[in-house]
PDB file of N, CA and C in Angstrom:
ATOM      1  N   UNK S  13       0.849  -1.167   0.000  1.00 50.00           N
ATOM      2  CA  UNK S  13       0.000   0.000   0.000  1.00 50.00           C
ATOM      3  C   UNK S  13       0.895   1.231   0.000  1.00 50.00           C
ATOM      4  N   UNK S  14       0.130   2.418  -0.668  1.00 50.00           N
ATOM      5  CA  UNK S  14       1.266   3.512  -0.915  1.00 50.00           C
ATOM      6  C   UNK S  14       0.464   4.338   0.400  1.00 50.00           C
ATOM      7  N   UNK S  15       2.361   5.525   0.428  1.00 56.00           N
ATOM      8  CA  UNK S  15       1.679   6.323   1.721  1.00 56.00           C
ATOM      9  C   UNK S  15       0.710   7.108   1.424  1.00 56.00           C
ATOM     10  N   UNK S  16      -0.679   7.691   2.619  1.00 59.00           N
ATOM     11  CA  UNK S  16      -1.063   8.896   2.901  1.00 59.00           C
ATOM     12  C   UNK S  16      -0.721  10.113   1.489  1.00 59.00           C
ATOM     13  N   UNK S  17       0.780  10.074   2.009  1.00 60.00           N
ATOM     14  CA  UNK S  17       0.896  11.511   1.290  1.00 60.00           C
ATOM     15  C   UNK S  17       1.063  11.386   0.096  1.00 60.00           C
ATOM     16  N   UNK S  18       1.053  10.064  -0.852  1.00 65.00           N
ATOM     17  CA  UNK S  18       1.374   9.651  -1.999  1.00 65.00           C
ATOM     18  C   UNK S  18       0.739  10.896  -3.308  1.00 65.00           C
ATOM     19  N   UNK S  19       1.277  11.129  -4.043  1.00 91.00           N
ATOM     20  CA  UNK S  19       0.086  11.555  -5.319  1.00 91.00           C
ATOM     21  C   UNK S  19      -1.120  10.544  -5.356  1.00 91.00           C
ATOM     22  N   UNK S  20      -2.379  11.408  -6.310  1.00 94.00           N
ATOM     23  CA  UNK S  20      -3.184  11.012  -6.302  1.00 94.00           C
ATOM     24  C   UNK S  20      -3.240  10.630  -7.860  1.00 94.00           C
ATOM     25  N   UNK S  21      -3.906   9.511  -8.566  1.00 96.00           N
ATOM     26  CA  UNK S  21      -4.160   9.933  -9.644  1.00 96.00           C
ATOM     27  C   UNK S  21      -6.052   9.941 -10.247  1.00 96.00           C
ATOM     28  N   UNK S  22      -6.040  10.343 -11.545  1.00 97.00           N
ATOM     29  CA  UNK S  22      -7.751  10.600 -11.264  1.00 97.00           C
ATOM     30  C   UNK S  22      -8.128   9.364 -12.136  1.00 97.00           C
ATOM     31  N   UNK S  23      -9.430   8.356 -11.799  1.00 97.00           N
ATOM     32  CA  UNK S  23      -9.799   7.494 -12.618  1.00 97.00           C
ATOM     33  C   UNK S  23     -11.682   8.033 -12.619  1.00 97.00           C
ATOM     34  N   UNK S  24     -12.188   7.216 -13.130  1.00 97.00           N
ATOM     35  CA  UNK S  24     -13.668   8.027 -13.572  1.00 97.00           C
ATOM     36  C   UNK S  24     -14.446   6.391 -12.935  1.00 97.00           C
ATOM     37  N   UNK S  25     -15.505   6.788 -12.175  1.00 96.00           N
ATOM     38  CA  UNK S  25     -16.460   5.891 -11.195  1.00 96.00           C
ATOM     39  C   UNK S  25     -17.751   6.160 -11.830  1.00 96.00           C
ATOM     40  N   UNK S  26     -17.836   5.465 -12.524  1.00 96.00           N
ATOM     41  CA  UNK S  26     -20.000   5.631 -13.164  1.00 96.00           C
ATOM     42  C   UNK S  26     -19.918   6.949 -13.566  1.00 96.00           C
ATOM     43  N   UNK S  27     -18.890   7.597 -14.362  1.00 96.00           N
ATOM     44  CA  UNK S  27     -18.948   8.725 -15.047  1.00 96.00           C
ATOM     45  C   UNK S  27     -18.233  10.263 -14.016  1.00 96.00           C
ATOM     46  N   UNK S  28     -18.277   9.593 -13.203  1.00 96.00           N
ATOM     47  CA  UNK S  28     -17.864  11.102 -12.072  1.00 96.00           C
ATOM     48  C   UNK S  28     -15.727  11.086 -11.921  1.00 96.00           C
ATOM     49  N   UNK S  29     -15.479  11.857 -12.286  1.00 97.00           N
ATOM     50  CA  UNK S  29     -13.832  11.880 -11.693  1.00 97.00           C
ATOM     51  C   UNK S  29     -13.463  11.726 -10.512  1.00 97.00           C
ATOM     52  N   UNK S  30     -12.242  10.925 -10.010  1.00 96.00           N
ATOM     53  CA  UNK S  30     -12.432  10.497  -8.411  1.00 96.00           C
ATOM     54  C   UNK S  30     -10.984  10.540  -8.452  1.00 96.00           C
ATOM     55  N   UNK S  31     -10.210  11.380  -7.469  1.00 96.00           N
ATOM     56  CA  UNK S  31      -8.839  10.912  -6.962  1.00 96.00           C
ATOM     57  C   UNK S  31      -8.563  10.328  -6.299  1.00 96.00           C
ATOM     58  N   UNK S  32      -7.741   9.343  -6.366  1.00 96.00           N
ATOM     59  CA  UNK S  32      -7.200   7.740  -5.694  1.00 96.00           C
ATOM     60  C   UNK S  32      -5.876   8.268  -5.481  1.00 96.00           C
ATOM     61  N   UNK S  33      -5.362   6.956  -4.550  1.00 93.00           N
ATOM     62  CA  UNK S  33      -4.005   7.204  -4.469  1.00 93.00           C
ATOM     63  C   UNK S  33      -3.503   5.974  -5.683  1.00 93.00           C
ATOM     64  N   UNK S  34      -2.685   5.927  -6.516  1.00 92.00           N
ATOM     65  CA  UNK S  34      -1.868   4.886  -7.136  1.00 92.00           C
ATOM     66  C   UNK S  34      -1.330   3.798  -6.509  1.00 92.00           C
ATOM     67  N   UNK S  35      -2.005   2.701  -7.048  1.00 91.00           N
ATOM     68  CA  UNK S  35      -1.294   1.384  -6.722  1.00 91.00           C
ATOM     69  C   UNK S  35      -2.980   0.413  -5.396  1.00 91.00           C
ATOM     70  N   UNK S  36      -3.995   1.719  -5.696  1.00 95.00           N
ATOM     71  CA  UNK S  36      -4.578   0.754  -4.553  1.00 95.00           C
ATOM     72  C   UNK S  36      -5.813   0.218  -5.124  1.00 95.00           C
ATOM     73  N   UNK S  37      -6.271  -1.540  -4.764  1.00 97.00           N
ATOM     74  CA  UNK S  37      -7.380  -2.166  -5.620  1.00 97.00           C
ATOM     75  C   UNK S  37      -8.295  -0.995  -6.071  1.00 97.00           C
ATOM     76  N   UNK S  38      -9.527  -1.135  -7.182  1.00 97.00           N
ATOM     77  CA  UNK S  38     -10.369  -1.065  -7.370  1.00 97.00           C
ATOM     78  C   UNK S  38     -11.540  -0.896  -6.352  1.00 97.00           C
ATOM     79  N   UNK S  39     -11.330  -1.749  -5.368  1.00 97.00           N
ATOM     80  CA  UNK S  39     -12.485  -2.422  -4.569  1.00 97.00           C
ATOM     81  C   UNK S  39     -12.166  -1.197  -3.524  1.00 97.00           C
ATOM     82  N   UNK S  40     -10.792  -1.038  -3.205  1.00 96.00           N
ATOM     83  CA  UNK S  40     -10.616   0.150  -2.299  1.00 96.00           C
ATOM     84  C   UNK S  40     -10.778   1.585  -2.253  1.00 96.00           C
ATOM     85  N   UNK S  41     -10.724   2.010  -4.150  1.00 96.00           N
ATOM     86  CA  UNK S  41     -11.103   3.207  -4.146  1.00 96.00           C
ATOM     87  C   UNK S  41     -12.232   3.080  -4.007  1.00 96.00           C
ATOM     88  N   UNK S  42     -13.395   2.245  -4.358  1.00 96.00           N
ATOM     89  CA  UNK S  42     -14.666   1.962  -4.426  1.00 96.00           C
ATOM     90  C   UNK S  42     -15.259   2.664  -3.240  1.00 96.00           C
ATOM     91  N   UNK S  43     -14.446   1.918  -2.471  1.00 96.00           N
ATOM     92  CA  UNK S  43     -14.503   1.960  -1.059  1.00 96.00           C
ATOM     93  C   UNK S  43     -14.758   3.304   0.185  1.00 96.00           C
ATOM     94  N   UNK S  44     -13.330   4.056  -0.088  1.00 94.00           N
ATOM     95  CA  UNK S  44     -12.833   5.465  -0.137  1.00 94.00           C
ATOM     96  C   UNK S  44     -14.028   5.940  -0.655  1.00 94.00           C
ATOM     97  N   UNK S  45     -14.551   5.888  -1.982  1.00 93.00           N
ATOM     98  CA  UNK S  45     -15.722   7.125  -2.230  1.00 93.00           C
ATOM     99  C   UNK S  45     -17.002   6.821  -1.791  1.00 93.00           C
ATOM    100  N   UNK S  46     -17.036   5.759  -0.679  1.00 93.00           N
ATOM    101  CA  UNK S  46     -17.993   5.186   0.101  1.00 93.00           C
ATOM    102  C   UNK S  46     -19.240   4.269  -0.225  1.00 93.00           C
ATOM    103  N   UNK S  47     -18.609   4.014  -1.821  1.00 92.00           N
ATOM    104  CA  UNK S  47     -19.264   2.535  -2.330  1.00 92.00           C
ATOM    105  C   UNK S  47     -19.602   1.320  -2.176  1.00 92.00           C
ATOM    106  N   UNK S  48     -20.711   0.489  -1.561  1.00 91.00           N
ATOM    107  CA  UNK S  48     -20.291  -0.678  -1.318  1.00 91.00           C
ATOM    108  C   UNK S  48     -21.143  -1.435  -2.467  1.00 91.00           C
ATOM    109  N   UNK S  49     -22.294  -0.723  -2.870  1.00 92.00           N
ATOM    110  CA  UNK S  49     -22.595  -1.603  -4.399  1.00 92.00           C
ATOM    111  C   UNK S  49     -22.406  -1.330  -5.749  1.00 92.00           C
ATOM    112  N   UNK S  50     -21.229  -2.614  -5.834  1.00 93.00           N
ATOM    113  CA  UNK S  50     -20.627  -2.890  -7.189  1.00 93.00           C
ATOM    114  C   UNK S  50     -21.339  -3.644  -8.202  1.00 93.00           C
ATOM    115  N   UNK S  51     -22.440  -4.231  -7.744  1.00 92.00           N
ATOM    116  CA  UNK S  51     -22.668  -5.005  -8.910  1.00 92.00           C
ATOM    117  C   UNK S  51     -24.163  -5.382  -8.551  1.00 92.00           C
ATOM    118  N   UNK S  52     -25.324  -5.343  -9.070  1.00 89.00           N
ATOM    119  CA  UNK S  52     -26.518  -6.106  -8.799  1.00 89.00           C
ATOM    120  C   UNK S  52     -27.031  -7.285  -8.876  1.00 89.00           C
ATOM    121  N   UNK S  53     -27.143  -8.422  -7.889  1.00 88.00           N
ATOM    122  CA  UNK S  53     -27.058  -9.964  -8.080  1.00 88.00           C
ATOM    123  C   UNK S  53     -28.786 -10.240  -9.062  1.00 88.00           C
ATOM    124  N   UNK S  54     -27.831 -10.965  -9.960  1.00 87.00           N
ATOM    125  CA  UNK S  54     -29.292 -11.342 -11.336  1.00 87.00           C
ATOM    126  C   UNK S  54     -30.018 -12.377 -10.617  1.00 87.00           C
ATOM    127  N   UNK S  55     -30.591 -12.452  -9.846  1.00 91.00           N
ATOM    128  CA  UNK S  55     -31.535 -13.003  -9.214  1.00 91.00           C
ATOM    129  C   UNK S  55     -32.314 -12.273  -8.433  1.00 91.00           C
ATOM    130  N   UNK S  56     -31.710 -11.751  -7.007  1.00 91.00           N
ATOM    131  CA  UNK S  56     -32.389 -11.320  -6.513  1.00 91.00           C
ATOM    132  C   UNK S  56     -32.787  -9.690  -6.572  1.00 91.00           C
ATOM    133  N   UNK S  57     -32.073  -8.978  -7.700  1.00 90.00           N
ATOM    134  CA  UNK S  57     -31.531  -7.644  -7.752  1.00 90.00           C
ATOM    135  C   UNK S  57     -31.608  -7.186  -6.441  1.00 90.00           C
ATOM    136  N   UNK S  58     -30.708  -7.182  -5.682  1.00 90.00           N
ATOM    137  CA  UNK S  58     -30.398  -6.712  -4.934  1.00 90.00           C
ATOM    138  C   UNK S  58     -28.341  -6.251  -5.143  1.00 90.00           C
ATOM    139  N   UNK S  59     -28.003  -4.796  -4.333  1.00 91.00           N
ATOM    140  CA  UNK S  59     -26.962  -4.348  -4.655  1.00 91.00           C
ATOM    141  C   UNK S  59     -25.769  -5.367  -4.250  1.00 91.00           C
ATOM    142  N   UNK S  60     -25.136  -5.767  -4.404  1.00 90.00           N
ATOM    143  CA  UNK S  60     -23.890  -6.449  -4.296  1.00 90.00           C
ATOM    144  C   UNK S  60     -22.465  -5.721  -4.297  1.00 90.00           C
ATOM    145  N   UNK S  61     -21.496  -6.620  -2.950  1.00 90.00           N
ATOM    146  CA  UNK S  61     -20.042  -5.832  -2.858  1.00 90.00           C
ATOM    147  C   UNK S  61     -19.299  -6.501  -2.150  1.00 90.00           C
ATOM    148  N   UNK S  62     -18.021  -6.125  -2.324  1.00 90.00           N
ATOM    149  CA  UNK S  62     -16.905  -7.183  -1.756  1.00 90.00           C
ATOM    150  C   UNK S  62     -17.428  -8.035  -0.674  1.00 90.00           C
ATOM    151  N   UNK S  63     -16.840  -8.759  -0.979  1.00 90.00           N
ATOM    152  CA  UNK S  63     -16.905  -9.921   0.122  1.00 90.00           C
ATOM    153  C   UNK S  63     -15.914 -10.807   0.625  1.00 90.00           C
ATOM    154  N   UNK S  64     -15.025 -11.468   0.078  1.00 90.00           N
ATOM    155  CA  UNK S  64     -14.028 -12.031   0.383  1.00 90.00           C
ATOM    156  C   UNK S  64     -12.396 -11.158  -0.019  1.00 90.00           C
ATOM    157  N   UNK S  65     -12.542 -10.620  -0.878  1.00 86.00           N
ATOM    158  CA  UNK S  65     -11.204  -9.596  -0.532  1.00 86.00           C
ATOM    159  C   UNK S  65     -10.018  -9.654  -0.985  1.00 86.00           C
ATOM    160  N   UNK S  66     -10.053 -11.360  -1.835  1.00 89.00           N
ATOM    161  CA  UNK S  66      -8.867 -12.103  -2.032  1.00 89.00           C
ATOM    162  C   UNK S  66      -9.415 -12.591  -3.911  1.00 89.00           C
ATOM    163  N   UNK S  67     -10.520 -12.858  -4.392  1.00 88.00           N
ATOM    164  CA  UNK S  67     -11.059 -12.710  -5.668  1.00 88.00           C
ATOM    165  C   UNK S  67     -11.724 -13.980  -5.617  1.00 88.00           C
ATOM    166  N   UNK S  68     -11.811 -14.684  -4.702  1.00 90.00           N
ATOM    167  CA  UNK S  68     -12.990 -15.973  -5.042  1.00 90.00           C
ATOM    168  C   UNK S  68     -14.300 -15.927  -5.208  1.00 90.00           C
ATOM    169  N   UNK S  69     -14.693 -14.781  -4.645  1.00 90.00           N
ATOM    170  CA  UNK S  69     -16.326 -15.014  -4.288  1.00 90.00           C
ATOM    171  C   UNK S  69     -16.895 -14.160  -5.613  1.00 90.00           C
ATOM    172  N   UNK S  70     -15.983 -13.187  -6.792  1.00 89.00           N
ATOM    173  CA  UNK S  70     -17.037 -12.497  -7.612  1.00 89.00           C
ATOM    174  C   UNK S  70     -17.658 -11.880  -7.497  1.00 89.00           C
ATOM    175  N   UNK S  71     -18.328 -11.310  -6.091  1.00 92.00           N
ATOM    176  CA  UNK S  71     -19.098  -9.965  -5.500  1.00 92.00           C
ATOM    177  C   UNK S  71     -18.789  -8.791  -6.092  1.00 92.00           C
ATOM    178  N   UNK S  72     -17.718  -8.364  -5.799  1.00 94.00           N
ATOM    179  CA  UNK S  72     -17.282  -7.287  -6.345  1.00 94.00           C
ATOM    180  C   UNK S  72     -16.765  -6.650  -8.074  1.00 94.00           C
ATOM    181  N   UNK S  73     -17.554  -8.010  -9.067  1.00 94.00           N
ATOM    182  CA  UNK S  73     -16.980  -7.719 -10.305  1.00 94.00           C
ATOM    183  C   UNK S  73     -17.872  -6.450 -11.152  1.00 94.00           C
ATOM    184  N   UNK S  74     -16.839  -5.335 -12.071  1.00 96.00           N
ATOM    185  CA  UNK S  74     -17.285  -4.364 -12.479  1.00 96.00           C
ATOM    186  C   UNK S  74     -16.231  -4.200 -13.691  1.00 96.00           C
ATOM    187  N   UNK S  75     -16.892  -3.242 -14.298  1.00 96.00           N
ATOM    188  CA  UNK S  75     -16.077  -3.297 -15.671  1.00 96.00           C
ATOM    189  C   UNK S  75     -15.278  -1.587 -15.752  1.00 96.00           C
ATOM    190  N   UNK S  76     -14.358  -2.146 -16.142  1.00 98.00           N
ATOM    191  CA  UNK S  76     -13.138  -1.704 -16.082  1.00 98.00           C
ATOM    192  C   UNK S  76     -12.206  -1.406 -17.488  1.00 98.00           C
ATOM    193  N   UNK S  77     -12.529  -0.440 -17.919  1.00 98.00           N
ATOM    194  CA  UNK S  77     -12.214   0.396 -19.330  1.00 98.00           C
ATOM    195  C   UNK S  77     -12.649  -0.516 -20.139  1.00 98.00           C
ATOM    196  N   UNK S  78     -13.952  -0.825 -20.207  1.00 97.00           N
ATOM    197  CA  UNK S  78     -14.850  -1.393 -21.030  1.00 97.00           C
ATOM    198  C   UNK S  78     -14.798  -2.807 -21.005  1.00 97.00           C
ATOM    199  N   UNK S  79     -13.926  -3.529 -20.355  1.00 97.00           N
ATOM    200  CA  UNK S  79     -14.090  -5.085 -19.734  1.00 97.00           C
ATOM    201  C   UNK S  79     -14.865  -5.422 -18.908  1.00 97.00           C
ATOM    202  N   UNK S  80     -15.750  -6.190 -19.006  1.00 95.00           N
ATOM    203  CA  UNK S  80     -17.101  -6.380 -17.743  1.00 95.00           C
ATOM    204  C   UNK S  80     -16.546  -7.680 -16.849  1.00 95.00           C
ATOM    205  N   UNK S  81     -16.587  -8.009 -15.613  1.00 94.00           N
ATOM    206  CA  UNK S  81     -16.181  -8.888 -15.236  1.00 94.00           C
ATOM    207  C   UNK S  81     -15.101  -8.937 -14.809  1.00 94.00           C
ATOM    208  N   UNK S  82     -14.971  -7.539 -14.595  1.00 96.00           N
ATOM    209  CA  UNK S  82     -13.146  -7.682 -13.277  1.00 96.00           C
ATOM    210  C   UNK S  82     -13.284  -7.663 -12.148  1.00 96.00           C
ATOM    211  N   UNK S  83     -12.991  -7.954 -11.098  1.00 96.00           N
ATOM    212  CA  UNK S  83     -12.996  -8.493  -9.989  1.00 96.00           C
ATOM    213  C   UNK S  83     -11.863  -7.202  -9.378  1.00 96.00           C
ATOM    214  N   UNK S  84     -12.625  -6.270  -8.435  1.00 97.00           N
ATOM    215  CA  UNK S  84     -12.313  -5.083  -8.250  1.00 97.00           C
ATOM    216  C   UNK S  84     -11.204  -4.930  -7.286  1.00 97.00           C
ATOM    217  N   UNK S  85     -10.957  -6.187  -6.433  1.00 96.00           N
ATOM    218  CA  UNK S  85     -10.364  -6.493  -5.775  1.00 96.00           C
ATOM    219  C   UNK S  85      -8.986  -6.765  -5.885  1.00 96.00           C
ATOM    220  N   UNK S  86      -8.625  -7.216  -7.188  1.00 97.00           N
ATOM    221  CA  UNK S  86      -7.667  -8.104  -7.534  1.00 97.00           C
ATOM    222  C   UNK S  86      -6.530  -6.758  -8.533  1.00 97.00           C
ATOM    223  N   UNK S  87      -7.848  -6.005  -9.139  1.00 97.00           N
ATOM    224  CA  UNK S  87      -7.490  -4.691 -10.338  1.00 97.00           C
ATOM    225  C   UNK S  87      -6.928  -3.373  -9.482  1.00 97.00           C
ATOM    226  N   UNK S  88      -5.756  -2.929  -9.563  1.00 97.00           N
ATOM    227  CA  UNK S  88      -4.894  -1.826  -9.421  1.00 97.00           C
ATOM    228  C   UNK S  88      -5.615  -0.895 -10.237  1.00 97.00           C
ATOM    229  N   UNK S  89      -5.607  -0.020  -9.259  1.00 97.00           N
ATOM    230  CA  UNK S  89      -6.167   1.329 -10.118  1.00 97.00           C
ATOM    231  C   UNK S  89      -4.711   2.443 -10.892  1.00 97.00           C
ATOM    232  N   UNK S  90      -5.019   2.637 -11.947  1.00 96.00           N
ATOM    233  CA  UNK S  90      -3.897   3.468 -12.802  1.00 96.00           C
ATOM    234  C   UNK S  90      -4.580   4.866 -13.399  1.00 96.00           C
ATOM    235  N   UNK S  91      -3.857   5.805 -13.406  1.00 96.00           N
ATOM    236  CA  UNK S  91      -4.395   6.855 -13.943  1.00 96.00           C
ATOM    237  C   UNK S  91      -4.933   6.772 -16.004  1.00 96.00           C
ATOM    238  N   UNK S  92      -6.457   7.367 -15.717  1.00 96.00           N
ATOM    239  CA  UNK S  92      -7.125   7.211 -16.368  1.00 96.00           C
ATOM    240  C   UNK S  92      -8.157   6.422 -16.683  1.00 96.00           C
ATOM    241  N   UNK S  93      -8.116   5.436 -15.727  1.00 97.00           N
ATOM    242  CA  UNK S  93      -9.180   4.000 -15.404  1.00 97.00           C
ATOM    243  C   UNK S  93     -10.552   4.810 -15.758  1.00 97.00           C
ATOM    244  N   UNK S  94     -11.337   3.824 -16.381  1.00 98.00           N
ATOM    245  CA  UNK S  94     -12.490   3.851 -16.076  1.00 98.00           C
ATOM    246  C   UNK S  94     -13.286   2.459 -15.682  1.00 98.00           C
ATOM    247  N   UNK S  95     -14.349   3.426 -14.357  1.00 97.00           N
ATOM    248  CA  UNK S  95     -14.378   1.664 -13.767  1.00 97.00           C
ATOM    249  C   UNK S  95     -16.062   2.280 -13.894  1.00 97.00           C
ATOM    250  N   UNK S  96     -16.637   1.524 -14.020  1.00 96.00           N
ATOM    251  CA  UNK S  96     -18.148   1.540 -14.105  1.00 96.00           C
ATOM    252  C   UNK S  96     -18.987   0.008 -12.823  1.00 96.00           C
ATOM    253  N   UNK S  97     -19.788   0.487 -12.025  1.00 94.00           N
ATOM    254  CA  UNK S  97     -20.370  -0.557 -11.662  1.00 94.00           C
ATOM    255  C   UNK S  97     -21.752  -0.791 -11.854  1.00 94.00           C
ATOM    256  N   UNK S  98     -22.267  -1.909 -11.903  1.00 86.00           N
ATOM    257  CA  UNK S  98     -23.966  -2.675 -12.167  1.00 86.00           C
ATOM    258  C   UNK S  98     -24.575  -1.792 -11.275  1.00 86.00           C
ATOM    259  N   UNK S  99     -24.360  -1.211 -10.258  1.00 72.00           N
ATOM    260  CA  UNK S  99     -25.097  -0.844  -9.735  1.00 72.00           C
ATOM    261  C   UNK S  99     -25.891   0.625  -9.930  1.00 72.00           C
ATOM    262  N   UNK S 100     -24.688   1.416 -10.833  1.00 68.00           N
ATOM    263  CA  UNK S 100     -25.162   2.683 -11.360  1.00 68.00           C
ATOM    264  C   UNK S 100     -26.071   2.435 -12.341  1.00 68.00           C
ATOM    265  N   UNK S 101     -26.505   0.979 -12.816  1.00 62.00           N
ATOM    266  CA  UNK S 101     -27.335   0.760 -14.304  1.00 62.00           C
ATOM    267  C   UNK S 101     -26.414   0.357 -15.176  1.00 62.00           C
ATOM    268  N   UNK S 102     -25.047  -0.114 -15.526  1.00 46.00           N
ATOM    269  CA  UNK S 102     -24.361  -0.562 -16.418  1.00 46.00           C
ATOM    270  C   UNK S 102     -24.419  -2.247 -16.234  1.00 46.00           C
ATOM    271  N   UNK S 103     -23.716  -2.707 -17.043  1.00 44.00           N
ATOM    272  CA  UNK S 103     -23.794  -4.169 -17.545  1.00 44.00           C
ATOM    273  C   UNK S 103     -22.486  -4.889 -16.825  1.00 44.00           C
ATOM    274  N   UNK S 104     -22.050  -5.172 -15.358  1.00 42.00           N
ATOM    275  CA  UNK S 104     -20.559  -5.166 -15.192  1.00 42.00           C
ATOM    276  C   UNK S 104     -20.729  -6.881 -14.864  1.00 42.00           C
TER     277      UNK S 104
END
């Protein structure tokens, strides 16, 4: 994990610009901008979000500069990302 005082860089969350620090999951900036639903479960629609932390469980998958199905957990955020989740209404 990078420090506190690290630069930030900017990636785009369901269309909005968000500064992160570099180098930290997906699931964590998610997190930071106080997200916990990533994805809507096709059954019960209900909101869905991390859960295991490590990439087994799939809770947390969202699409990620137009890849659906990344596992937010596992994905480093880099400047310029765009991460979109099911839960804003996209297809992740």
């Amino acid at each position: 994990m990078t420090p506190r005082s690290a630069a930030r860089v900017e990636v785009t969350v369901d269309g909005r610009p968000v500064l992160v620090r570099p180098g930290t999951s997906v699931a964590a900036a998610l997190l930071e901008q106080g997200r916990w639903d990533f994805r809507v479960d096709p059954v019960s629609g209900r909101d869905r979000g991390p859960y295991c932390g490590m990439g087994v469980c799939l809770e947390c998958e969202v699409t990620v500069d137009a890849r659906p199905h990344v596992r937010a957990c596992l994905e480093r955020v880099r400047e310029g990302m765009r991460i979109d989740t099911a839960a804003a209404g996209e297809d992740a």
